[in-house]
Amino acid sequence: MKFSRNWLADYVPGLTADGAELGRQITMRTAECEGVEDHAPQLKDVCVARVESVEPIAGSPNVKAVVETGRYGRKTLVCGAPNCRAGLLTAYWPLGVKKIAGVGSEGMLCAGDELGINRDHNLIVELTDVAVGDPLPGLVPDAVIDIDNKSLTHRPDLWGHFGMAREVAATFGLELKDPTDISLLPSGEPQVNVQIEDFTLCPRFSAVVFENVKVAPSPLWFQYRLQAVGLNPINNIVDITNYVMAELPQPMHAFDADKVPGQTLIARAAKANERLEALNGETYDLDPSMIVVGGLDGPLAIAGIIGGDPSAIGDSTTRIIFEAANWNPVAVRKATVKLKLRTDASMRFEKSLDPENTLRGIARAIALMKLVCPEARLAGGVADVRGPAVAPAPIRISMPWMAKKLGRTIGQNEVVSILEALGFGVTSANGELEVTVPSWRATKDISMDADLVEEVGRIIGYASITPTAPRMDVVPPKINRERAFHNGLRRHLTHVGFTEVHNYSFVADAEARKFGFDPADHLRVLNPIAEDQALLRISLLPKIWKNIDDNRKHFDQFRLFEIGREIHKRPEGLPDEVPHLVAVVYAKDDGVAGLNQLKRLALDLLPEASFRAVAGVRSFEHPARTVAVMAGDTSVGRLFEFHPSFVEVGRAAVLELNLRTMEKLATGRTVAYTAVNKFPSSSFDLAVVVDARALAGDVAQHMPGAVFIEDYRLPDGRRSLLYRLTISRPDRTLTGEEVTAERTRLIEHLRAQGFELRA
Amino acid sequence: MEQLFAALEGGLERLNSAPTPEELEAVRVELIGRKGLIAELSKGMGKLSPEERVATGKKLNEAKQTLEAAYEARQAAFKSAALMQRLEAEWLDLTVPPSGLAPGAMHPITQIQTEIEELFVSMGFAVLDGPEVETEFHNFDALNIPPTHPARDMQDTFWVEGGHLLRTHTSPVQVRGMQTFKPPFRMIAPGRVFRNEEVDASHEHTFTQLEGMMVDRDVSIANLTYFMKTLLAKIFGREDVTVRLRPGYFPFVEPGFELDIQCMVCEGSGCPVCKHSGWVELLPCGLVHPQVLKLGGLDPAEWGGFAFGLGLTRLVMMRYAIDDIRWINSGDLRFLNQFGGPRA
Ligand SMILES: [Zn+2]
């Protein structure tokens, strides 16, 4: 939303702050200013000039003109405008001498766009009733303050200059001048018939008729004001509606009264299959969720959004109906989404405008008509239909409460004067203030005491509040064990050489399928950014694989890990979000070292881990290099090498762990200390001979406490697994016979399990 | 006997000039070993008169001491030479990079998150988690954003099957906090959030936020500012930072603020980093909206609070002057490996 500094100053006559200062103050007190720009600064140099003579330039469409500027003397210049003629009073801008079409041009005569008045570029401006050498009447350099629309979301009143002027007046402690003279409203029988079918769709509808209207361009000063805030001047009638919109803010619409059958306007829901050709040339299909201003024969305008072409103001229009209505913000917003059409009016109606403004809008339009269409006459009284109005309940606040919320003391007088400057009614009773919310803040912005803390706080300035530590109980916070556990894992992994990655939660259907996951098992995003980001991951592996594939282009070897959530659908309620750890070792070698490192890692993170053969491997797993990671009979994850068809160059070993299971296992894990034995222990070794593809893990589970020493390949292809057993007693030294007996017992046990022992 | 004594005379020279430790040892055995020359001469003393015996004994003793001293000196010389040789031979180029595994790096988001978690835990805040897939109620309704609220348009929401959504902010954890804890309480909730936005150098659909909330009987704007200054001083590694509050609209706080920090590049005088304003917009915050307290099951007449939201992704980008947000979730080790190593 753009604000003109000069326009604001109309309502705050004492204002001396320039645009930049206004921008700063508005940012600190009201809403975020995104920038301040000078508008038409050249106007301080531009003056009225009379064209004295014009002569053609051979071979050029331009003419050579001699002009009397008064202020700068007589000048010769080159002008390309077809309306440049002797005797014309126009605008002269003293620029340096510039050669155009072989002629030295001493400055220029200006078109509307060159002065920030409108978008006219072909014709130089034509002035009347002005003296040569004078500044252009009503046109002074302006500053445009651009306020972030998002920061005005909750402030319908700030979508117009008068509302912002109220803020400025309160901020600077200046008087606010209301432009609206409600006594201008004519009484008597209205010459327009207004009906509202549903007050929730249209809480209020006001209208008035003018006759003897002459549609023409607005005066330049009027156009200039609209242009400064980005509203393009069109003609005097449309410009009035835009002016009132940018002022109060009350969007209005002007109908050609002769094109409104029966002079009847009906606020109603659109009917199915109704269509309207709008002012922008597009035709819109309407449906019953939208509101229209209907005539006797069908819709005339899409309420709050855009007018219809058939009843539009044209050059031949002589009678008009000014409409100022209040529309349901939600219905307007939904219609803009459906129609893909957002307008200056709809942006305002979406914010819940003040229904009291419809009559004020009509009164302003009447006043402005006198300025820009003086010939026009009011016809009949004002039509004004409204639903039942509910006065907002007053809000009670006490000074101690206000001080408690602000964190500083504040006098009652100061609070009262701030609230009154912002338009609140304040009465004092029983040590409390009873605050009445003005209509323009009551539509949804302010309804409770907390809202008033903001009103007071922002005007006194938050800088006046000294940061203070709160009084609070000293209580150690509850520890988030899951997070502490994950952070511990992260520390360990980085210490042993792994770098943490963060991957997106989205995967593509194709990615899921590539890994053998069914896309239907994934939670689907209904409005994905792109089709390849439509599923929520049920495994970290697809993206981890991508990490491998990306990084191997830059590194011969690397280690990385991610801790992230798998998202699993559930029949009802929110999905199950299961934290997982995936660690990867990539190298261009035979892959053994990487698997070994991850095996080491698994045991570091889960000391009771064992590795077990898996029943079936997944498509991306190396069929001869995949095991389950177990804690007893609980599966915790997998250790595998990526299948060569997934990682073609080099080897990638992967450790995948379910951290929810891991955390359960780690919870309550303590150190079970036993006294160091004072009596010496005895050791003996056992060599178990197994087939080439037997699993050492299967052997070890029959010898609890055995320490693996060596895996030795025998000449016949079988393997000899060497274990060392150490035995002791807490109360005595074992005798040689006892050690032998234990060894014999173990050997027999192993033989009974079908193992062969080497001598 | 005389001959033997003569051999003894030459022995000193032989010890001193033995070329190797082995020859030195051989000469030692020959002269002063248990069966060596001295021992042999001592045996022959029995045939001498008592006077001769005394004189000879003294002479032999002197000779033995001389020879032993010479032996030891020579032996020490050999040892020292051997040591010198070993030291010389053991020269290593210690500037060769080490073998073995270098530590990896924690993700910079994790690092800043951990720092902030530690700070808040030290001030009595609990760390809470919430789901990444949220209910509409927690993400919007309970935060005073009803279905008709225009603020829902400001949030570009990813919707998923089953009527749920990917949380657009960490604020829903406020609601979960109020449902979890009995007041008074203090909590933070870091986590991943999602916005339906095209990705480019400065926009991401996936980023990390940290929500904070304090609920107590008397919580003021002054308290909020105090915690925010403490937080930012820690994040930016300063004794103190200058901040300002200005009005900001967020449906779940009232009053709501944008908190700006004075630009640390120009110290407030204006520069390109702060777009010549002297201030950098950093975080939204405010006093918890009474309606949000009510929906969280707390009585706003009794309890109040503040809440804030901090964009960790943005903080990381600011801290390291990262020019493209896409590096954060790239998984590219050329980027991530730069964040390793201990820092004090
Ligand atoms: Zn700066």
mmCIF file with all atom_site columns, N, CA, C and O in Angstrom, chain A residues 149-159 249 326-330 332-333 342-354 440 442-445, chain B residues 149-151 153-154 249:
data_model
loop_
_atom_site.group_PDB
_atom_site.id
_atom_site.type_symbol
_atom_site.label_atom_id
_atom_site.label_alt_id
_atom_site.label_comp_id
_atom_site.label_asym_id
_atom_site.label_entity_id
_atom_site.label_seq_id
_atom_site.pdbx_PDB_ins_code
_atom_site.Cartn_x
_atom_site.Cartn_y
_atom_site.Cartn_z
_atom_site.occupancy
_atom_site.B_iso_or_equiv
_atom_site.pdbx_formal_charge
_atom_site.auth_seq_id
_atom_site.auth_comp_id
_atom_site.auth_asym_id
_atom_site.auth_atom_id
_atom_site.pdbx_PDB_model_num
ATOM 1   N N  . ASN A 1 149 ? 2.153   -4.700  2.704  1.00 0.00 ? 149 ASN A N  1
ATOM 2   C CA . ASN A 1 149 ? 0.748   -5.106  2.835  1.00 0.00 ? 149 ASN A CA 1
ATOM 3   C C  . ASN A 1 149 ? 0.535   -6.127  3.947  1.00 0.00 ? 149 ASN A C  1
ATOM 4   O O  . ASN A 1 149 ? -0.486  -6.130  4.613  1.00 0.00 ? 149 ASN A O  1
ATOM 5   N N  . LYS A 1 150 ? 1.517   -7.021  4.120  1.00 0.00 ? 150 LYS A N  1
ATOM 6   C CA . LYS A 1 150 ? 1.365   -8.065  5.130  1.00 0.00 ? 150 LYS A CA 1
ATOM 7   C C  . LYS A 1 150 ? 1.205   -7.465  6.512  1.00 0.00 ? 150 LYS A C  1
ATOM 8   O O  . LYS A 1 150 ? 0.502   -7.991  7.357  1.00 0.00 ? 150 LYS A O  1
ATOM 9   N N  . SER A 1 151 ? 1.888   -6.351  6.734  1.00 0.00 ? 151 SER A N  1
ATOM 10  C CA . SER A 1 151 ? 1.805   -5.769  8.072  1.00 0.00 ? 151 SER A CA 1
ATOM 11  C C  . SER A 1 151 ? 0.518   -4.970  8.254  1.00 0.00 ? 151 SER A C  1
ATOM 12  O O  . SER A 1 151 ? 0.276   -4.421  9.320  1.00 0.00 ? 151 SER A O  1
ATOM 13  N N  . LEU A 1 152 ? -0.326  -4.938  7.226  1.00 0.00 ? 152 LEU A N  1
ATOM 14  C CA . LEU A 1 152 ? -1.625  -4.265  7.336  1.00 0.00 ? 152 LEU A CA 1
ATOM 15  C C  . LEU A 1 152 ? -2.781  -5.266  7.341  1.00 0.00 ? 152 LEU A C  1
ATOM 16  O O  . LEU A 1 152 ? -3.943  -4.885  7.291  1.00 0.00 ? 152 LEU A O  1
ATOM 17  N N  . THR A 1 153 ? -2.433  -6.559  7.390  1.00 0.00 ? 153 THR A N  1
ATOM 18  C CA . THR A 1 153 ? -3.442  -7.614  7.291  1.00 0.00 ? 153 THR A CA 1
ATOM 19  C C  . THR A 1 153 ? -4.597  -7.414  8.270  1.00 0.00 ? 153 THR A C  1
ATOM 20  O O  . THR A 1 153 ? -5.745  -7.654  7.944  1.00 0.00 ? 153 THR A O  1
ATOM 21  N N  . HIS A 1 154 ? -4.256  -6.996  9.472  1.00 0.00 ? 154 HIS A N  1
ATOM 22  C CA . HIS A 1 154 ? -5.256  -6.928  10.535 1.00 0.00 ? 154 HIS A CA 1
ATOM 23  C C  . HIS A 1 154 ? -5.825  -5.521  10.701 1.00 0.00 ? 154 HIS A C  1
ATOM 24  O O  . HIS A 1 154 ? -6.552  -5.261  11.638 1.00 0.00 ? 154 HIS A O  1
ATOM 25  N N  . ARG A 1 155 ? -5.446  -4.594  9.840  1.00 0.00 ? 155 ARG A N  1
ATOM 26  C CA . ARG A 1 155 ? -5.836  -3.197  10.023 1.00 0.00 ? 155 ARG A CA 1
ATOM 27  C C  . ARG A 1 155 ? -6.599  -2.680  8.808  1.00 0.00 ? 155 ARG A C  1
ATOM 28  O O  . ARG A 1 155 ? -6.044  -1.969  7.972  1.00 0.00 ? 155 ARG A O  1
ATOM 29  N N  . PRO A 1 156 ? -7.904  -2.987  8.719  1.00 0.00 ? 156 PRO A N  1
ATOM 30  C CA . PRO A 1 156 ? -8.672  -2.488  7.568  1.00 0.00 ? 156 PRO A CA 1
ATOM 31  C C  . PRO A 1 156 ? -8.601  -0.971  7.453  1.00 0.00 ? 156 PRO A C  1
ATOM 32  O O  . PRO A 1 156 ? -8.603  -0.436  6.346  1.00 0.00 ? 156 PRO A O  1
ATOM 33  N N  . ASP A 1 157 ? -8.508  -0.286  8.595  1.00 0.00 ? 157 ASP A N  1
ATOM 34  C CA . ASP A 1 157 ? -8.532  1.189   8.558  1.00 0.00 ? 157 ASP A CA 1
ATOM 35  C C  . ASP A 1 157 ? -7.295  1.765   7.897  1.00 0.00 ? 157 ASP A C  1
ATOM 36  O O  . ASP A 1 157 ? -7.294  2.906   7.455  1.00 0.00 ? 157 ASP A O  1
ATOM 37  N N  . LEU A 1 158 ? -6.210  0.980   7.846  1.00 0.00 ? 158 LEU A N  1
ATOM 38  C CA . LEU A 1 158 ? -4.966  1.527   7.308  1.00 0.00 ? 158 LEU A CA 1
ATOM 39  C C  . LEU A 1 158 ? -4.832  1.325   5.797  1.00 0.00 ? 158 LEU A C  1
ATOM 40  O O  . LEU A 1 158 ? -3.792  1.605   5.223  1.00 0.00 ? 158 LEU A O  1
ATOM 41  N N  . TRP A 1 159 ? -5.913  0.866   5.172  1.00 0.00 ? 159 TRP A N  1
ATOM 42  C CA . TRP A 1 159 ? -5.877  0.748   3.711  1.00 0.00 ? 159 TRP A CA 1
ATOM 43  C C  . TRP A 1 159 ? -6.344  2.036   3.049  1.00 0.00 ? 159 TRP A C  1
ATOM 44  O O  . TRP A 1 159 ? -6.668  2.066   1.868  1.00 0.00 ? 159 TRP A O  1
ATOM 45  N N  . PRO A 1 249 ? -10.762 3.973   4.143  1.00 0.00 ? 249 PRO A N  1
ATOM 46  C CA . PRO A 1 249 ? -10.847 3.520   2.770  1.00 0.00 ? 249 PRO A CA 1
ATOM 47  C C  . PRO A 1 249 ? -12.215 2.880   2.521  1.00 0.00 ? 249 PRO A C  1
ATOM 48  O O  . PRO A 1 249 ? -12.562 1.907   3.173  1.00 0.00 ? 249 PRO A O  1
ATOM 49  N N  . ASN A 1 326 ? -20.692 -2.595  1.975  1.00 0.00 ? 326 ASN A N  1
ATOM 50  C CA . ASN A 1 326 ? -19.795 -3.363  2.833  1.00 0.00 ? 326 ASN A CA 1
ATOM 51  C C  . ASN A 1 326 ? -20.062 -4.835  2.568  1.00 0.00 ? 326 ASN A C  1
ATOM 52  O O  . ASN A 1 326 ? -21.215 -5.275  2.604  1.00 0.00 ? 326 ASN A O  1
ATOM 53  N N  . TRP A 1 327 ? -19.010 -5.576  2.264  1.00 0.00 ? 327 TRP A N  1
ATOM 54  C CA . TRP A 1 327 ? -19.174 -6.967  1.834  1.00 0.00 ? 327 TRP A CA 1
ATOM 55  C C  . TRP A 1 327 ? -18.506 -7.937  2.792  1.00 0.00 ? 327 TRP A C  1
ATOM 56  O O  . TRP A 1 327 ? -17.525 -7.592  3.445  1.00 0.00 ? 327 TRP A O  1
ATOM 57  N N  . ASN A 1 328 ? -19.032 -9.145  2.802  1.00 0.00 ? 328 ASN A N  1
ATOM 58  C CA . ASN A 1 328 ? -18.462 -10.200 3.649  1.00 0.00 ? 328 ASN A CA 1
ATOM 59  C C  . ASN A 1 328 ? -17.023 -10.507 3.209  1.00 0.00 ? 328 ASN A C  1
ATOM 60  O O  . ASN A 1 328 ? -16.781 -10.896 2.068  1.00 0.00 ? 328 ASN A O  1
ATOM 61  N N  . PRO A 1 329 ? -16.061 -10.322 4.118  1.00 0.00 ? 329 PRO A N  1
ATOM 62  C CA . PRO A 1 329 ? -14.650 -10.446 3.714  1.00 0.00 ? 329 PRO A CA 1
ATOM 63  C C  . PRO A 1 329 ? -14.272 -11.847 3.242  1.00 0.00 ? 329 PRO A C  1
ATOM 64  O O  . PRO A 1 329 ? -13.477 -12.000 2.318  1.00 0.00 ? 329 PRO A O  1
ATOM 65  N N  . VAL A 1 330 ? -14.847 -12.851 3.882  1.00 0.00 ? 330 VAL A N  1
ATOM 66  C CA . VAL A 1 330 ? -14.471 -14.227 3.521  1.00 0.00 ? 330 VAL A CA 1
ATOM 67  C C  . VAL A 1 330 ? -14.998 -14.566 2.134  1.00 0.00 ? 330 VAL A C  1
ATOM 68  O O  . VAL A 1 330 ? -14.289 -15.144 1.304  1.00 0.00 ? 330 VAL A O  1
ATOM 69  N N  . VAL A 1 332 ? -15.647 -12.504 -0.262 1.00 0.00 ? 332 VAL A N  1
ATOM 70  C CA . VAL A 1 332 ? -14.877 -11.771 -1.272 1.00 0.00 ? 332 VAL A CA 1
ATOM 71  C C  . VAL A 1 332 ? -13.536 -12.461 -1.504 1.00 0.00 ? 332 VAL A C  1
ATOM 72  O O  . VAL A 1 332 ? -13.108 -12.681 -2.637 1.00 0.00 ? 332 VAL A O  1
ATOM 73  N N  . ARG A 1 333 ? -12.888 -12.836 -0.414 1.00 0.00 ? 333 ARG A N  1
ATOM 74  C CA . ARG A 1 333 ? -11.573 -13.466 -0.565 1.00 0.00 ? 333 ARG A CA 1
ATOM 75  C C  . ARG A 1 333 ? -11.672 -14.778 -1.343 1.00 0.00 ? 333 ARG A C  1
ATOM 76  O O  . ARG A 1 333 ? -10.871 -15.057 -2.242 1.00 0.00 ? 333 ARG A O  1
ATOM 77  N N  . ARG A 1 342 ? -7.702  -10.403 -8.228 1.00 0.00 ? 342 ARG A N  1
ATOM 78  C CA . ARG A 1 342 ? -7.591  -9.582  -7.020 1.00 0.00 ? 342 ARG A CA 1
ATOM 79  C C  . ARG A 1 342 ? -7.512  -8.140  -7.459 1.00 0.00 ? 342 ARG A C  1
ATOM 80  O O  . ARG A 1 342 ? -6.761  -7.800  -8.360 1.00 0.00 ? 342 ARG A O  1
ATOM 81  N N  . THR A 1 343 ? -8.309  -7.287  -6.845 1.00 0.00 ? 343 THR A N  1
ATOM 82  C CA . THR A 1 343 ? -8.311  -5.880  -7.227 1.00 0.00 ? 343 THR A CA 1
ATOM 83  C C  . THR A 1 343 ? -8.023  -5.025  -6.008 1.00 0.00 ? 343 THR A C  1
ATOM 84  O O  . THR A 1 343 ? -8.012  -5.515  -4.878 1.00 0.00 ? 343 THR A O  1
ATOM 85  N N  . ASP A 1 344 ? -7.799  -3.734  -6.244 1.00 0.00 ? 344 ASP A N  1
ATOM 86  C CA . ASP A 1 344 ? -7.576  -2.815  -5.131 1.00 0.00 ? 344 ASP A CA 1
ATOM 87  C C  . ASP A 1 344 ? -8.759  -2.852  -4.171 1.00 0.00 ? 344 ASP A C  1
ATOM 88  O O  . ASP A 1 344 ? -8.591  -2.716  -2.961 1.00 0.00 ? 344 ASP A O  1
ATOM 89  N N  . ALA A 1 345 ? -9.967  -3.013  -4.719 1.00 0.00 ? 345 ALA A N  1
ATOM 90  C CA . ALA A 1 345 ? -11.151 -3.060  -3.860 1.00 0.00 ? 345 ALA A CA 1
ATOM 91  C C  . ALA A 1 345 ? -11.196 -4.361  -3.067 1.00 0.00 ? 345 ALA A C  1
ATOM 92  O O  . ALA A 1 345 ? -11.396 -4.354  -1.849 1.00 0.00 ? 345 ALA A O  1
ATOM 93  N N  . SER A 1 346 ? -10.965 -5.499  -3.733 1.00 0.00 ? 346 SER A N  1
ATOM 94  C CA . SER A 1 346 ? -11.100 -6.779  -3.033 1.00 0.00 ? 346 SER A CA 1
ATOM 95  C C  . SER A 1 346 ? -10.056 -6.916  -1.923 1.00 0.00 ? 346 SER A C  1
ATOM 96  O O  . SER A 1 346 ? -10.338 -7.455  -0.862 1.00 0.00 ? 346 SER A O  1
ATOM 97  N N  . MET A 1 347 ? -8.852  -6.395  -2.173 1.00 0.00 ? 347 MET A N  1
ATOM 98  C CA . MET A 1 347 ? -7.822  -6.451  -1.134 1.00 0.00 ? 347 MET A CA 1
ATOM 99  C C  . MET A 1 347 ? -8.300  -5.781  0.142  1.00 0.00 ? 347 MET A C  1
ATOM 100 O O  . MET A 1 347 ? -7.975  -6.197  1.241  1.00 0.00 ? 347 MET A O  1
ATOM 101 N N  . ARG A 1 348 ? -9.074  -4.712  -0.019 1.00 0.00 ? 348 ARG A N  1
ATOM 102 C CA . ARG A 1 348 ? -9.579  -3.996  1.152  1.00 0.00 ? 348 ARG A CA 1
ATOM 103 C C  . ARG A 1 348 ? -10.761 -4.718  1.793  1.00 0.00 ? 348 ARG A C  1
ATOM 104 O O  . ARG A 1 348 ? -10.814 -4.872  3.008  1.00 0.00 ? 348 ARG A O  1
ATOM 105 N N  . PHE A 1 349 ? -11.708 -5.176  0.958  1.00 0.00 ? 349 PHE A N  1
ATOM 106 C CA . PHE A 1 349 ? -12.869 -5.858  1.534  1.00 0.00 ? 349 PHE A CA 1
ATOM 107 C C  . PHE A 1 349 ? -12.458 -7.119  2.299  1.00 0.00 ? 349 PHE A C  1
ATOM 108 O O  . PHE A 1 349 ? -13.076 -7.479  3.281  1.00 0.00 ? 349 PHE A O  1
ATOM 109 N N  . GLU A 1 350 ? -11.395 -7.791  1.823  1.00 0.00 ? 350 GLU A N  1
ATOM 110 C CA . GLU A 1 350 ? -10.904 -8.987  2.517  1.00 0.00 ? 350 GLU A CA 1
ATOM 111 C C  . GLU A 1 350 ? -10.532 -8.704  3.962  1.00 0.00 ? 350 GLU A C  1
ATOM 112 O O  . GLU A 1 350 ? -10.458 -9.607  4.779  1.00 0.00 ? 350 GLU A O  1
ATOM 113 N N  . LYS A 1 351 ? -10.213 -7.447  4.257  1.00 0.00 ? 351 LYS A N  1
ATOM 114 C CA . LYS A 1 351 ? -9.690  -7.111  5.581  1.00 0.00 ? 351 LYS A CA 1
ATOM 115 C C  . LYS A 1 351 ? -10.793 -6.768  6.581  1.00 0.00 ? 351 LYS A C  1
ATOM 116 O O  . LYS A 1 351 ? -10.502 -6.344  7.677  1.00 0.00 ? 351 LYS A O  1
ATOM 117 N N  . SER A 1 352 ? -12.054 -6.898  6.204  1.00 0.00 ? 352 SER A N  1
ATOM 118 C CA . SER A 1 352 ? -13.184 -6.576  7.093  1.00 0.00 ? 352 SER A CA 1
ATOM 119 C C  . SER A 1 352 ? -13.314 -5.065  7.292  1.00 0.00 ? 352 SER A C  1
ATOM 120 O O  . SER A 1 352 ? -12.978 -4.532  8.346  1.00 0.00 ? 352 SER A O  1
ATOM 121 N N  . LEU A 1 353 ? -13.820 -4.404  6.287  1.00 0.00 ? 353 LEU A N  1
ATOM 122 C CA . LEU A 1 353 ? -13.933 -2.941  6.358  1.00 0.00 ? 353 LEU A CA 1
ATOM 123 C C  . LEU A 1 353 ? -15.051 -2.512  7.302  1.00 0.00 ? 353 LEU A C  1
ATOM 124 O O  . LEU A 1 353 ? -15.963 -3.267  7.621  1.00 0.00 ? 353 LEU A O  1
ATOM 125 N N  . ASP A 1 354 ? -14.935 -1.257  7.711  1.00 0.00 ? 354 ASP A N  1
ATOM 126 C CA . ASP A 1 354 ? -15.869 -0.649  8.658  1.00 0.00 ? 354 ASP A CA 1
ATOM 127 C C  . ASP A 1 354 ? -17.200 -0.357  7.954  1.00 0.00 ? 354 ASP A C  1
ATOM 128 O O  . ASP A 1 354 ? -17.246 0.442   7.017  1.00 0.00 ? 354 ASP A O  1
ATOM 129 N N  . TRP A 1 440 ? -14.045 1.494   13.133 1.00 0.00 ? 440 TRP A N  1
ATOM 130 C CA . TRP A 1 440 ? -13.035 1.074   12.146 1.00 0.00 ? 440 TRP A CA 1
ATOM 131 C C  . TRP A 1 440 ? -11.984 0.137   12.717 1.00 0.00 ? 440 TRP A C  1
ATOM 132 O O  . TRP A 1 440 ? -11.183 -0.402  11.992 1.00 0.00 ? 440 TRP A O  1
ATOM 133 N N  . ALA A 1 442 ? -13.162 -2.181  15.094 1.00 0.00 ? 442 ALA A N  1
ATOM 134 C CA . ALA A 1 442 ? -13.960 -3.189  15.791 1.00 0.00 ? 442 ALA A CA 1
ATOM 135 C C  . ALA A 1 442 ? -14.322 -4.379  14.910 1.00 0.00 ? 442 ALA A C  1
ATOM 136 O O  . ALA A 1 442 ? -14.846 -5.370  15.398 1.00 0.00 ? 442 ALA A O  1
ATOM 137 N N  . THR A 1 443 ? -14.059 -4.305  13.600 1.00 0.00 ? 443 THR A N  1
ATOM 138 C CA . THR A 1 443 ? -14.531 -5.392  12.742 1.00 0.00 ? 443 THR A CA 1
ATOM 139 C C  . THR A 1 443 ? -13.822 -6.694  13.047 1.00 0.00 ? 443 THR A C  1
ATOM 140 O O  . THR A 1 443 ? -14.385 -7.758  12.879 1.00 0.00 ? 443 THR A O  1
ATOM 141 N N  . LYS A 1 444 ? -12.584 -6.640  13.478 1.00 0.00 ? 444 LYS A N  1
ATOM 142 C CA . LYS A 1 444 ? -11.927 -7.868  13.927 1.00 0.00 ? 444 LYS A CA 1
ATOM 143 C C  . LYS A 1 444 ? -10.602 -7.579  14.612 1.00 0.00 ? 444 LYS A C  1
ATOM 144 O O  . LYS A 1 444 ? -10.036 -8.440  15.261 1.00 0.00 ? 444 LYS A O  1
ATOM 145 N N  . ASP A 1 445 ? -10.137 -6.368  14.478 1.00 0.00 ? 445 ASP A N  1
ATOM 146 C CA . ASP A 1 445 ? -8.807  -6.033  14.967 1.00 0.00 ? 445 ASP A CA 1
ATOM 147 C C  . ASP A 1 445 ? -8.770  -6.003  16.490 1.00 0.00 ? 445 ASP A C  1
ATOM 148 O O  . ASP A 1 445 ? -7.947  -6.676  17.108 1.00 0.00 ? 445 ASP A O  1
ATOM 149 N N  . HIS B 2 149 ? -9.314  -16.921 8.275  1.00 0.00 ? 149 HIS B N  1
ATOM 150 C CA . HIS B 2 149 ? -8.334  -15.869 8.542  1.00 0.00 ? 149 HIS B CA 1
ATOM 151 C C  . HIS B 2 149 ? -7.407  -15.648 7.348  1.00 0.00 ? 149 HIS B C  1
ATOM 152 O O  . HIS B 2 149 ? -6.862  -16.603 6.807  1.00 0.00 ? 149 HIS B O  1
ATOM 153 N N  . PRO B 2 150 ? -7.234  -14.386 6.937  1.00 0.00 ? 150 PRO B N  1
ATOM 154 C CA . PRO B 2 150 ? -6.345  -14.141 5.791  1.00 0.00 ? 150 PRO B CA 1
ATOM 155 C C  . PRO B 2 150 ? -4.919  -14.616 6.048  1.00 0.00 ? 150 PRO B C  1
ATOM 156 O O  . PRO B 2 150 ? -4.184  -14.887 5.104  1.00 0.00 ? 150 PRO B O  1
ATOM 157 N N  . ALA B 2 151 ? -4.549  -14.748 7.328  1.00 0.00 ? 151 ALA B N  1
ATOM 158 C CA . ALA B 2 151 ? -3.179  -15.198 7.614  1.00 0.00 ? 151 ALA B CA 1
ATOM 159 C C  . ALA B 2 151 ? -2.929  -16.586 7.048  1.00 0.00 ? 151 ALA B C  1
ATOM 160 O O  . ALA B 2 151 ? -1.795  -16.966 6.781  1.00 0.00 ? 151 ALA B O  1
ATOM 161 N N  . ASP B 2 153 ? -3.619  -17.406 4.203  1.00 0.00 ? 153 ASP B N  1
ATOM 162 C CA . ASP B 2 153 ? -3.115  -17.174 2.851  1.00 0.00 ? 153 ASP B CA 1
ATOM 163 C C  . ASP B 2 153 ? -1.633  -16.841 2.862  1.00 0.00 ? 153 ASP B C  1
ATOM 164 O O  . ASP B 2 153 ? -0.920  -17.049 1.896  1.00 0.00 ? 153 ASP B O  1
ATOM 165 N N  . MET B 2 154 ? -1.196  -16.267 3.991  1.00 0.00 ? 154 MET B N  1
ATOM 166 C CA . MET B 2 154 ? 0.209   -15.886 4.068  1.00 0.00 ? 154 MET B CA 1
ATOM 167 C C  . MET B 2 154 ? 1.100   -17.120 4.177  1.00 0.00 ? 154 MET B C  1
ATOM 168 O O  . MET B 2 154 ? 2.274   -17.081 3.910  1.00 0.00 ? 154 MET B O  1
ATOM 169 N N  . TYR B 2 249 ? 2.451   -8.138  12.965 1.00 0.00 ? 249 TYR B N  1
ATOM 170 C CA . TYR B 2 249 ? 1.173   -8.828  13.129 1.00 0.00 ? 249 TYR B CA 1
ATOM 171 C C  . TYR B 2 249 ? 1.326   -10.324 12.968 1.00 0.00 ? 249 TYR B C  1
ATOM 172 O O  . TYR B 2 249 ? 1.718   -10.810 11.907 1.00 0.00 ? 249 TYR B O  1
#
